Amino acid sequence: MILTEAAAARGPAGAWTSSEPLVEVRALKTWFPVRSGVIGRTVAQVRAVDGVDLAIRQGETLGLVGESGCGKSTLGRSILRLVEPTSGEVFFKGRDLLRMGSGPIRRMRREMAMIFQDPFASLDPRQSIGGILGEALDIQRLSRTRRMREERIAELLDLVGLSPRFASRYPHEFSGGQRQRIGIARALAVDPSFIVCDEPVSALDVSIQAQIINLLQQLQERLHLTYLFIAHDLSVVKHISDRIAVMYVGKVIEISPARDLYARPRHPYTGSLLSAIPIPDPRIERGRERIILKGDVVSPVNPPSGCRFRTRCFKAQPRCAESEPALETVRDGEHLAACYFPL
Amino acid sequence: MSARLLELEDVHTQLTLREGVVRAVDGVSFHVDAGETLGIVGESGSGKSMTALSIMRLLPRSGRIIGGSIRFKGRELRDLAEAEMEALRGTDIAMIFQDPMTSLNPVYRTGWQVGEPLRIHRHVKTAASVAAAVGLFKKVGIPEPEKRAMQYPHMFSGGMRQRAMIAMGLSTGPSLLIADEPTTALDVTIQAQILDLLRHLNREFGTATILITHNLGVVAGMCDRVIVMYAGRIVEEGRTEDVFANPEHPYTWSLLRSIPRLDAEVRGRLQPIEGSPPDMARLPEGCKFRSRCSFAIDRCATEEPELRQVRSQLTRCWVTQGGVSLESQSDLD
Ligand SMILES: Nc1ncnc2c1ncn2[C@@H]1O[C@H](COP(=O)(O)OP(=O)(O)OP(=O)(O)O)[C@@H](O)[C@H]1O
Ligand SMILES: [Mg+2]
């Protein structure tokens, strides 16, 4: 078994070095049962994540894109074990998270955090900002004295560009951009090394997005953070990511350094995705060639046989229906795509 | 002079909310000519949707038009009886919204619903109206139109629902289509399909379109002219090429510089607009963008500029009206 070999090669826990991936996902599946009838019999499975292999390097930003419902959030949440994966492995610093007991998992959680799309829904309206941040500290028993706790809260607010005086205020007193800063401060409370950013700017006004993107980049440099950055706005993802993974119906179908992916997408889905992004320049935008996909989003309950994209693909051949193409190197070792007839 | 298709003059719309009275639309004037596509951009709360709903007279209960004129084909819409307005909405002006689910009734088959304007306003019989809906489904690219027309809205994907809404809007051959964030809830590949459809319909039927969006890329690809709104006002208006190449209002100028672009070569820091949009219930004196503006001069704090011609655009800015070019000014810092 490749998987156990890989785990064995990594040596005993704690022997992880920063040249190895910080996060490694292998053959990960997270399925959700679809229940029906009075007894709630499982009639089908939503294959939200359906066999994903992925490595995230220390200090990088890996962008994750794909259409709504393709499994991006579920993949992010599975890595943090906020949902229980169905099968597969997730290594964090060389340790298999999915086979960890609740004690060790709690300690590991100190190194991982999540930032959510909706800064409004994700903050408890009845708690002051100090209370929200303090709670995050308390869960991990990170501040021994009240004084330390208050100092840390002030430090967290300062990190995200808010005044420490805000600690006594409540979420409704803040604008969307400020609330997202608070959400980021909360994620930073446990002093994590890895953060899943799930659409952190999608709900914000256009004029606010750049502030938050810049803040995330600054924090990454100052605190040596590693990001999994989920978004459907490919312009934002391209700007912030070192590498980008493209998902389609539960699978990663292409992964590559950001520059390469945009310069030369290989999977037809990536190609159509990129050609669909409007560019805010009329001189360029009006002359652009578009690949307009036929058909609609495919269901993750009954994905097509073979390549899942073949029903909407403009390059599909009979072979694409017969077997599923593997994610393989298309140029150098850095650019991988799962397609028999790459662009 | 040929009459304008739609002409707004100094329109004021108020919302009475718990926080106080909000001037959601505060002195807005613009026009739309037959067959053209006009974009309205701005952030949430800037008054884009309220402008559209004022035209349609579909304001929420708390909203009221308190001044100005809205003329469509020369008729003052504010003076029409509700029944006349209703007839106009079903025939000559159509509107589609961000979330098509809220505008389709879940208990009726889609084909029957899409045929409704024809039954009500064109006195078409039920069977013929459904047959017409099938034809419209085909036109807007809904696959297997006969089968789809028999289905209920929940069996449609988001993109298909939006197509169905467009089909319904176009069934009576309106001269004006108002599309409020029609693709915001959709994936980019589906957005591209819908925009392609709108472009095609505009060309085929010559339907004039008001496209409301926060996405500057969508405006760049779709619109002949564009209006930029901020805090309930128009701050800039002009031909799309001109506004993008040479913005004459600092808000437009900084917005264009703050967004990441797919075709950008270098990966430096973005240049954000600091601060946040003003509280509409407590607007400051003077220019509403002043506190976030990097070009502001003393005068901006006390006097609000009018919308005036500067080179090829209209802009509400003391700095550019005073002859300064934003481009050369920014090089100085
Ligand atoms: N807790 C759950 N129970 C059942 N189904 C779920 C659950 N969470 C997600 N799903 C389903 O799994 C699939 C993937 O959802 P997921 O939220 O991961 O997609 P996504 O790529 O994040 O989409 P979006 O861009 O809309 O956020 C969808 O079909 C979704 O309906
Ligand atoms: Mg998601």
XYZ file of C-alpha atoms and ligand atoms in Angstrom:
708
model
C 0.000 0.000 0.000
C 1.373 3.344 -1.050
C -0.404 5.111 1.751
C 1.071 3.154 4.623
C 4.484 3.307 2.995
C 4.233 7.057 2.788
C 3.210 7.219 6.393
C 6.028 4.897 7.429
C 8.606 6.859 5.427
C 7.583 9.929 7.340
C 8.782 8.262 10.523
C 7.388 8.628 13.998
C 5.152 11.529 14.849
C 7.095 14.707 15.441
C 9.747 13.860 12.892
C 8.026 16.046 10.319
C 10.241 18.683 8.698
C 9.084 21.827 6.952
C 10.331 20.625 3.573
C 7.525 18.075 3.584
C 3.932 19.123 2.887
C 2.241 20.741 5.856
C -1.040 19.137 4.856
C -1.401 16.025 2.782
C -4.706 14.640 1.637
C -4.890 11.141 0.183
C -7.810 9.451 -1.543
C -10.154 11.531 0.589
C -13.884 10.916 0.304
C -16.627 12.696 2.179
C -20.076 11.478 1.264
C -23.362 12.641 2.756
C -26.320 10.261 2.906
C -29.557 11.331 1.227
C -32.353 9.993 3.412
C -35.955 9.501 2.524
C -39.192 8.190 3.966
C -40.334 7.990 7.579
C -37.577 5.666 8.742
C -34.943 7.804 7.058
C -33.525 5.049 4.882
C -30.427 6.109 2.965
C -31.456 6.161 -0.671
C -28.354 7.734 -2.205
C -25.069 9.410 -1.394
C -23.969 12.964 -2.171
C -20.364 12.445 -3.168
C -19.281 15.913 -2.055
C -15.598 14.969 -1.996
C -14.951 11.880 -4.036
C -11.319 10.859 -4.057
C -9.039 13.856 -3.644
C -5.235 13.814 -3.421
C -3.606 17.090 -2.502
C -0.536 18.468 -0.768
C -0.267 21.922 0.761
C 3.223 23.219 1.377
C 4.403 25.109 4.391
C 3.974 28.862 3.862
C 2.117 28.718 0.560
C -1.373 29.750 -0.449
C -3.169 27.017 -2.305
C -6.221 28.397 -4.113
C -9.240 26.121 -4.518
C -11.794 26.985 -7.186
C -14.764 25.361 -8.842
C -18.487 25.874 -9.250
C -21.027 25.969 -6.472
C -21.584 22.566 -4.878
C -18.434 20.971 -6.292
C -17.192 20.221 -2.773
C -14.743 23.020 -1.960
C -16.109 23.787 1.502
C -16.557 20.125 2.301
C -12.923 19.468 1.393
C -11.773 22.351 3.610
C -13.950 21.207 6.478
C -12.857 17.593 6.059
C -9.210 18.609 6.385
C -9.976 20.355 9.678
C -12.179 17.397 10.613
C -15.162 19.656 11.112
C -17.035 17.015 9.094
C -16.164 13.326 9.289
C -14.673 12.067 6.044
C -15.965 8.749 4.757
C -12.533 7.370 3.880
C -8.996 8.393 3.024
C -6.240 10.108 4.927
C -5.402 13.628 6.043
C -1.903 14.242 7.350
C -1.043 17.416 9.191
C 2.662 17.788 9.915
C 2.952 14.113 9.166
C 0.270 12.956 11.577
C -2.896 11.263 10.449
C -5.735 13.439 11.701
C -8.464 10.986 10.849
C -7.072 8.339 13.136
C -6.535 10.615 16.082
C -8.487 10.505 19.334
C -10.357 13.528 20.612
C -7.579 14.670 22.986
C -4.800 14.842 20.398
C -7.228 16.267 17.828
C -8.020 19.116 20.178
C -4.350 19.903 20.556
C -3.912 19.760 16.778
C -6.821 22.209 16.373
C -4.605 24.846 17.934
C -2.600 24.808 14.746
C -5.544 25.048 12.387
C -8.340 27.550 11.940
C -11.040 28.581 9.517
C -12.285 31.928 8.212
C -15.831 31.948 6.869
C -17.595 33.731 4.045
C -20.306 35.379 6.046
C -18.873 37.583 8.782
C -22.439 38.339 9.867
C -23.647 34.812 10.472
C -20.395 33.585 11.978
C -20.268 36.003 14.935
C -22.538 35.555 17.977
C -24.543 38.817 18.161
C -24.958 38.634 21.958
C -21.242 38.516 22.694
C -18.868 41.455 22.787
C -15.843 41.299 20.501
C -13.664 40.707 23.567
C -15.969 37.871 24.587
C -15.836 36.273 21.129
C -12.043 36.378 21.014
C -11.723 35.384 24.684
C -13.859 32.323 24.073
C -11.545 31.179 21.309
C -8.625 31.564 23.741
C -10.433 29.770 26.570
C -11.333 26.725 24.509
C -7.670 26.056 24.078
C -6.848 27.282 27.618
C -4.361 29.700 26.134
C -4.376 32.520 28.655
C -3.606 31.761 32.259
C -4.482 35.104 33.820
C -7.127 37.704 33.074
C -4.425 40.198 32.328
C -2.802 37.908 29.762
C -6.181 37.305 28.210
C -6.868 41.000 27.802
C -3.447 41.678 26.431
C -3.835 38.922 23.893
C -7.250 40.232 22.805
C -5.778 43.707 22.304
C -2.906 42.198 20.368
C -5.283 40.232 18.123
C -7.361 43.313 17.335
C -4.233 45.251 16.548
C -3.039 42.483 14.224
C -6.155 42.808 12.075
C -6.060 46.616 12.033
C -8.774 47.308 14.608
C -8.525 49.456 17.698
C -8.178 47.500 20.976
C -10.970 49.730 22.310
C -13.374 47.737 20.128
C -13.171 44.799 22.548
C -16.180 46.048 24.494
C -18.374 46.544 21.408
C -20.828 44.158 19.740
C -20.865 42.739 16.192
C -23.828 44.812 14.975
C -21.809 47.982 15.539
C -19.389 46.996 12.800
C -19.454 47.149 9.011
C -19.023 44.034 6.873
C -15.316 44.612 6.366
C -14.722 45.163 10.079
C -16.685 42.044 10.957
C -14.525 40.033 8.623
C -11.474 41.453 10.418
C -12.984 40.214 13.680
C -13.545 36.790 12.091
C -9.884 36.769 11.116
C -8.812 37.805 14.639
C -10.849 34.923 16.024
C -9.140 32.507 13.671
C -5.763 33.843 14.789
C -6.577 33.507 18.500
C -5.233 29.959 18.742
C -2.045 31.011 16.945
C -2.542 28.604 14.048
C -0.065 27.750 11.325
C -2.724 26.660 8.814
C -5.953 28.475 7.942
C -8.762 27.422 5.633
C -10.180 30.652 4.193
C -13.633 29.737 2.850
C -14.741 32.539 0.499
C -13.474 35.224 2.896
C -14.226 38.167 0.601
C -17.211 36.947 -1.439
C -19.818 38.603 0.784
C -18.005 41.928 0.944
C -18.485 45.028 -1.145
C -16.069 45.354 -4.023
C -14.420 48.394 -2.447
C -13.727 46.438 0.762
C -12.387 43.213 -0.754
C -8.918 44.584 -1.472
C -8.477 45.644 2.168
C -9.153 42.119 3.397
C -7.032 40.471 0.705
C -4.114 42.718 1.633
C -4.620 41.985 5.324
C -4.558 38.234 4.691
C -1.335 38.598 2.724
C 0.284 40.747 5.417
C -0.672 38.297 8.141
C 0.685 35.423 6.122
C 4.084 37.115 5.920
C 4.178 38.215 9.543
C 2.926 34.988 11.076
C 4.249 32.506 8.488
C 0.789 31.161 7.780
C -0.222 28.549 5.251
C -3.587 29.083 3.512
C -6.096 26.965 1.709
C -7.971 29.774 -0.037
C -11.413 28.803 -1.334
C -13.196 31.163 -3.713
C -15.177 31.195 -6.891
C -13.756 34.524 -8.035
C -10.775 33.383 -10.060
C -9.337 36.876 -10.325
C -9.025 37.014 -6.538
C -7.644 33.478 -6.369
C -5.061 34.194 -9.007
C -3.938 37.270 -7.145
C -3.448 35.586 -3.803
C -2.395 32.012 -4.628
C 0.957 30.380 -5.282
C -0.721 27.293 -6.667
C -4.307 26.603 -7.663
C -6.410 23.448 -7.558
C -9.544 23.272 -9.708
C -12.391 21.059 -8.505
C -15.223 19.600 -10.518
C -17.965 17.505 -8.891
C -15.957 16.184 -5.962
C -12.618 15.783 -7.756
C -9.523 17.871 -8.294
C -9.180 17.940 -12.078
C -6.206 20.266 -12.419
C -3.544 21.653 -10.121
C -0.711 23.947 -11.046
C 1.339 26.995 -10.110
C -0.990 30.011 -10.431
C 0.867 31.624 -13.321
C 0.942 28.446 -15.369
C -2.698 27.702 -14.854
C -3.714 31.074 -16.234
C -1.127 31.132 -18.975
C -1.905 27.644 -20.155
C -4.876 25.784 -18.681
C -4.852 22.127 -19.743
C -8.177 20.764 -18.600
C -11.070 21.923 -20.836
C -13.069 22.805 -17.724
C -10.328 25.112 -16.471
C -10.124 26.639 -19.932
C -13.827 27.408 -20.008
C -13.733 28.703 -16.432
C -10.955 31.153 -17.243
C -12.551 32.307 -20.460
C -15.782 33.023 -18.567
C -14.211 35.494 -16.124
C -15.006 39.028 -17.220
C -12.045 41.403 -17.341
C -12.785 44.998 -16.296
C -11.448 46.534 -19.470
C -13.826 47.049 -22.404
C -11.032 47.029 -25.001
C -9.992 43.535 -23.941
C -13.362 42.205 -22.866
C -15.197 42.871 -26.139
C -12.693 41.098 -28.303
C -12.338 38.018 -26.129
C -13.053 34.535 -27.340
C -15.281 32.650 -24.975
C -15.763 28.972 -24.482
C -19.450 28.894 -23.609
C -20.173 25.561 -21.971
C -23.283 23.717 -22.938
C -25.478 22.202 -20.299
C -25.758 22.643 -16.634
C -24.115 21.796 -13.369
C -23.844 18.026 -12.808
C -25.272 16.302 -9.728
C -22.791 14.892 -7.204
C -25.305 12.112 -6.437
C -24.992 10.459 -9.839
C -21.868 11.770 -11.499
C -21.363 10.703 -15.135
C -19.236 7.616 -15.802
C -15.595 8.102 -16.739
C -14.652 11.763 -16.779
C -17.265 13.747 -14.888
C -16.896 16.736 -17.131
C -17.505 14.859 -20.387
C -21.240 15.743 -20.537
C -20.363 19.423 -20.875
C -17.001 19.068 -22.581
C -16.316 20.299 -26.088
C -13.467 17.821 -26.544
C -15.153 14.674 -25.242
C -14.566 11.360 -27.077
C -16.011 7.885 -26.425
C -12.985 7.042 -24.303
C -13.938 9.740 -21.796
C -17.099 7.821 -20.882
C -15.302 4.524 -20.415
C -12.748 5.247 -17.748
C -11.804 8.080 -15.490
C -8.586 9.924 -16.364
C -6.083 10.182 -13.505
C -4.569 13.439 -12.292
C -1.221 13.308 -14.072
C 1.675 15.528 -14.970
C 1.059 17.411 -18.209
C 4.125 19.609 -18.383
C 6.690 19.481 -15.644
C 6.039 17.869 -12.304
C 4.204 20.933 -11.070
C 1.283 21.052 -13.476
C -1.175 18.175 -13.285
C -4.467 17.619 -15.081
C -6.980 14.777 -15.295
C -7.830 14.685 -18.992
C -7.275 12.354 -21.972
C -7.388 15.237 -24.424
C -5.853 18.220 -22.661
C -5.865 21.659 -24.273
C -35.151 65.600 -31.337
C -36.334 62.046 -30.961
C -37.858 61.284 -27.600
C -35.917 59.174 -25.140
C -37.176 55.681 -24.358
C -36.732 56.286 -20.640
C -35.847 59.498 -18.924
C -35.351 60.107 -15.201
C -35.132 63.641 -13.920
C -34.057 64.490 -10.404
C -35.683 61.418 -8.875
C -35.754 61.235 -5.075
C -36.799 58.068 -3.294
C -37.004 57.770 0.474
C -37.127 54.782 2.757
C -38.566 55.213 6.224
C -36.680 52.753 8.409
C -36.168 52.239 12.129
C -32.754 53.918 11.861
C -34.389 56.953 10.351
C -35.231 58.288 6.925
C -32.861 57.113 4.232
C -32.584 58.979 0.953
C -31.922 55.853 -1.069
C -32.117 57.697 -4.387
C -31.131 61.321 -4.089
C -31.538 63.373 -7.215
C -30.886 60.842 -9.946
C -31.198 61.822 -13.606
C -30.338 59.701 -16.629
C -31.825 58.355 -19.814
C -31.915 55.168 -21.850
C -32.271 55.200 -25.635
C -33.967 52.506 -27.657
C -31.814 49.419 -28.113
C -28.915 50.474 -25.920
C -27.459 48.755 -22.863
C -26.871 50.971 -19.860
C -24.910 49.671 -16.876
C -25.464 50.844 -13.312
C -22.622 49.958 -10.925
C -22.078 50.640 -7.261
C -21.801 48.791 -3.988
C -24.669 47.420 -1.958
C -26.779 50.217 -0.560
C -25.671 52.733 -3.186
C -29.180 52.990 -4.611
C -28.928 50.846 -7.757
C -31.849 48.571 -6.974
C -33.957 51.373 -5.498
C -33.534 53.284 -8.734
C -34.794 50.272 -10.684
C -37.671 49.639 -8.303
C -38.637 53.320 -8.495
C -38.908 53.035 -12.284
C -41.019 49.888 -11.938
C -42.991 51.364 -9.029
C -42.274 48.201 -7.090
C -40.771 49.833 -4.010
C -41.026 48.109 -0.643
C -43.707 49.350 1.757
C -41.227 51.660 3.475
C -40.273 53.326 0.199
C -41.762 56.318 -1.574
C -40.805 58.439 -4.559
C -40.922 61.973 -3.207
C -39.807 63.975 -6.169
C -38.731 64.075 -9.778
C -40.024 62.657 -13.007
C -39.799 59.237 -14.665
C -40.913 59.282 -18.293
C -41.215 56.167 -20.418
C -41.975 56.778 -24.108
C -43.018 60.261 -23.093
C -45.548 59.140 -20.439
C -44.982 60.137 -16.832
C -44.952 56.846 -14.909
C -45.552 58.542 -11.566
C -48.957 59.714 -12.822
C -50.187 56.349 -14.098
C -52.970 54.527 -12.251
C -51.803 51.270 -10.676
C -53.713 49.230 -13.279
C -51.988 51.073 -16.138
C -48.630 50.580 -14.491
C -49.387 46.887 -14.015
C -50.181 46.563 -17.723
C -46.940 48.305 -18.635
C -44.892 46.017 -16.378
C -46.377 42.967 -18.014
C -45.800 44.155 -21.556
C -43.389 46.937 -22.399
C -41.007 46.964 -19.409
C -39.712 43.707 -17.936
C -37.550 43.175 -14.902
C -35.433 40.224 -13.797
C -33.865 39.824 -10.381
C -30.805 38.326 -8.754
C -32.652 35.375 -7.278
C -35.081 34.005 -9.813
C -36.500 31.573 -7.235
C -38.226 34.382 -5.376
C -39.952 35.539 -8.534
C -41.146 32.137 -9.725
C -44.094 30.608 -7.904
C -43.142 27.146 -6.601
C -46.638 25.650 -6.982
C -47.130 26.246 -10.715
C -45.495 24.558 -13.668
C -42.853 26.769 -15.275
C -44.404 26.725 -18.750
C -47.742 27.876 -17.374
C -46.071 30.686 -15.437
C -43.955 31.879 -18.307
C -47.121 32.021 -20.418
C -48.911 34.177 -17.890
C -48.134 37.643 -19.293
C -49.452 36.464 -22.658
C -52.715 35.241 -21.109
C -53.234 38.378 -19.057
C -52.061 41.071 -21.418
C -52.432 39.514 -24.853
C -55.552 37.419 -24.159
C -53.898 34.266 -25.404
C -55.678 30.998 -24.437
C -54.049 28.679 -21.881
C -52.866 25.974 -24.302
C -51.470 28.512 -26.740
C -49.695 30.381 -23.923
C -47.940 27.213 -22.774
C -46.993 26.417 -26.367
C -45.551 29.919 -26.644
C -43.603 29.330 -23.430
C -42.068 26.205 -24.949
C -40.968 28.289 -27.917
C -39.473 30.887 -25.591
C -37.649 28.191 -23.605
C -36.051 27.094 -26.849
C -35.068 30.666 -27.646
C -33.350 31.185 -24.278
C -31.532 27.851 -24.520
C -33.404 25.646 -22.063
C -32.799 22.063 -23.201
C -35.780 19.726 -23.766
C -38.204 22.661 -23.629
C -41.407 20.548 -23.863
C -40.406 18.477 -20.858
C -39.083 21.436 -18.899
C -42.251 23.461 -19.394
C -44.149 20.768 -17.468
C -41.788 20.895 -14.492
C -41.933 22.976 -11.310
C -39.321 25.684 -10.509
C -37.514 23.606 -7.864
C -36.552 21.110 -10.568
C -34.645 23.867 -12.374
C -31.065 24.850 -11.629
C -30.296 28.494 -10.821
C -29.150 29.193 -14.365
C -32.266 27.600 -15.868
C -34.552 29.579 -13.575
C -32.871 32.763 -14.711
C -33.396 31.690 -18.321
C -37.065 31.022 -17.561
C -37.400 34.505 -16.043
C -35.766 36.044 -19.081
C -38.131 34.048 -21.296
C -41.113 35.351 -19.353
C -39.808 38.909 -19.442
C -39.350 38.770 -23.185
C -42.624 37.004 -24.035
C -44.471 40.246 -24.753
C -41.625 41.875 -26.660
C -40.825 44.702 -24.222
C -38.815 47.747 -25.282
C -36.964 47.843 -21.958
C -35.489 45.085 -19.820
C -34.215 45.922 -16.346
C -31.858 43.235 -15.050
C -30.853 43.625 -11.389
C -27.717 41.569 -10.663
C -29.040 38.821 -12.971
C -25.916 36.665 -12.710
C -24.640 37.412 -9.215
C -26.048 34.196 -7.754
C -24.718 32.066 -10.618
C -21.434 30.306 -11.305
C -19.104 32.026 -13.743
C -19.617 29.491 -16.500
C -23.392 29.912 -16.159
C -22.965 33.690 -15.890
C -21.191 33.607 -19.228
C -24.135 31.700 -20.742
C -26.705 34.173 -19.401
C -24.720 37.249 -20.468
C -24.290 35.703 -23.887
C -28.050 35.211 -24.041
C -28.779 38.815 -23.001
C -26.339 40.128 -25.594
C -27.928 37.963 -28.271
C -31.482 39.035 -27.359
C -30.474 42.667 -27.337
C -29.119 42.267 -30.852
C -32.023 40.191 -32.164
C -34.957 42.138 -30.688
C -33.344 45.507 -30.025
C -34.540 45.410 -26.417
C -32.946 48.243 -24.462
C -31.390 46.966 -21.251
C -30.511 48.450 -17.888
C -27.962 46.113 -16.352
C -27.407 46.588 -12.644
C -24.273 44.940 -11.325
C -21.379 45.367 -8.936
C -19.094 43.542 -11.362
C -17.032 45.954 -13.443
C -15.988 43.130 -15.751
C -19.613 42.473 -16.656
C -20.114 46.161 -17.459
C -16.991 46.205 -19.608
C -18.306 43.390 -21.777
C -21.976 44.338 -21.952
C -22.693 48.038 -21.698
C -22.614 50.953 -24.139
C -22.802 53.484 -21.353
C -22.325 53.240 -17.610
C -23.531 55.068 -14.520
C -21.544 54.813 -11.282
C -23.563 55.284 -8.099
C -22.344 56.088 -4.593
C -24.497 56.888 -1.551
C -27.707 57.296 -3.549
C -26.182 59.558 -6.179
C -24.720 59.272 -9.619
C -21.047 60.197 -9.237
C -19.979 59.457 -12.808
C -21.600 58.764 -16.143
C -20.185 58.196 -19.580
C -19.462 55.850 -22.440
C -18.060 52.593 -21.086
C -14.743 52.927 -22.937
C -14.205 56.456 -21.641
C -15.083 55.690 -18.041
C -12.774 52.682 -17.923
C -9.917 54.336 -19.787
C -10.134 57.713 -18.024
C -12.301 57.704 -14.926
C -13.147 61.255 -13.895
C -14.395 60.490 -10.392
C -11.971 59.333 -7.664
C -14.377 56.569 -6.602
C -14.404 55.026 -10.073
C -10.690 55.628 -10.392
C -9.797 53.863 -7.149
C -12.342 51.086 -7.641
C -10.745 50.151 -10.952
C -7.338 50.055 -9.272
C -8.456 48.056 -6.247
C -9.817 44.979 -8.006
C -7.560 42.074 -8.924
C -7.542 41.350 -12.641
C -7.260 37.991 -14.307
C -4.892 39.421 -16.902
C -2.609 41.202 -14.414
C 1.044 40.352 -14.901
C 2.553 41.277 -11.573
C 1.376 40.070 -8.204
C 2.014 43.007 -5.885
C -0.311 44.394 -3.264
C -3.705 45.674 -4.333
C -4.427 49.367 -3.796
C -7.510 49.272 -1.600
C -10.001 52.038 -0.986
C -9.715 52.677 2.749
C -12.720 52.995 5.038
C -16.233 51.844 4.236
C -19.295 53.252 2.480
C -21.131 55.872 4.574
C -24.131 55.161 6.763
C -27.066 56.200 4.577
C -29.050 57.374 7.599
C -26.244 59.742 8.629
C -24.638 61.089 5.488
C -21.842 63.607 5.933
C -21.847 67.160 4.571
C -20.133 67.819 1.278
C -18.963 65.050 -1.030
C -20.086 61.655 0.272
C -16.893 59.956 -0.881
C -14.568 62.506 0.727
C -13.485 60.487 3.775
C -12.214 57.688 1.495
C -10.840 59.900 -1.254
C -7.120 60.379 -1.798
C -7.645 63.482 -3.957
C -9.930 65.446 -1.614
C -9.454 69.196 -1.198
C -10.869 71.507 1.524
C -13.960 72.395 -0.420
C -15.079 68.725 -0.555
C -15.842 68.744 3.171
C -18.390 71.503 3.045
C -19.981 71.708 -0.397
C -21.357 68.862 -2.437
C -20.429 69.087 -6.123
C -23.043 68.837 -8.882
C -22.827 66.292 -11.672
C -20.996 68.232 -14.430
C -19.361 67.561 -17.750
C -15.609 67.024 -17.547
C -14.035 66.051 -20.852
C -16.189 63.189 -22.205
C -17.963 62.259 -18.959
C -20.252 63.636 -16.294
C -18.690 63.642 -12.833
C -19.582 64.826 -9.346
C -16.106 65.927 -8.233
C -14.576 69.309 -7.374
C -11.095 68.094 -8.206
C -11.709 67.023 -11.794
C -14.198 69.835 -12.370
C -11.370 72.157 -11.361
C -9.377 70.896 -14.333
C -7.138 68.379 -12.568
C -6.561 65.002 -14.209
C -6.638 62.140 -11.703
C -3.996 60.263 -13.629
C -1.362 63.016 -13.472
C -2.336 63.959 -9.912
C -1.766 60.384 -8.719
C 1.684 60.320 -10.310
C 2.700 63.183 -8.050
C 2.210 61.272 -4.801
N -23.833 18.608 5.776
C -24.236 18.217 4.563
N -25.215 17.298 4.416
C -25.619 16.898 3.193
N -25.108 17.366 2.034
C -24.135 18.279 2.103
C -23.651 18.769 3.368
N -22.679 19.694 3.124
C -22.564 19.780 1.777
N -23.430 18.932 1.164
C -23.560 18.729 -0.288
O -22.266 18.399 -0.760
C -22.034 19.004 -2.042
C -20.787 19.874 -1.958
O -21.075 20.998 -1.136
P -19.993 22.086 -0.710
O -20.673 23.013 0.233
O -18.768 21.421 -0.258
O -19.719 22.824 -2.092
P -18.917 24.158 -2.406
O -17.998 23.834 -3.525
O -18.337 24.707 -1.164
O -20.069 25.119 -2.955
P -20.263 26.724 -2.842
O -19.392 27.328 -3.895
O -21.723 26.890 -3.173
O -19.908 27.115 -1.446
C -23.298 19.750 -2.388
O -24.102 18.929 -3.214
C -23.949 19.967 -1.049
O -25.347 20.095 -1.198
Mg -18.610 26.577 -0.081
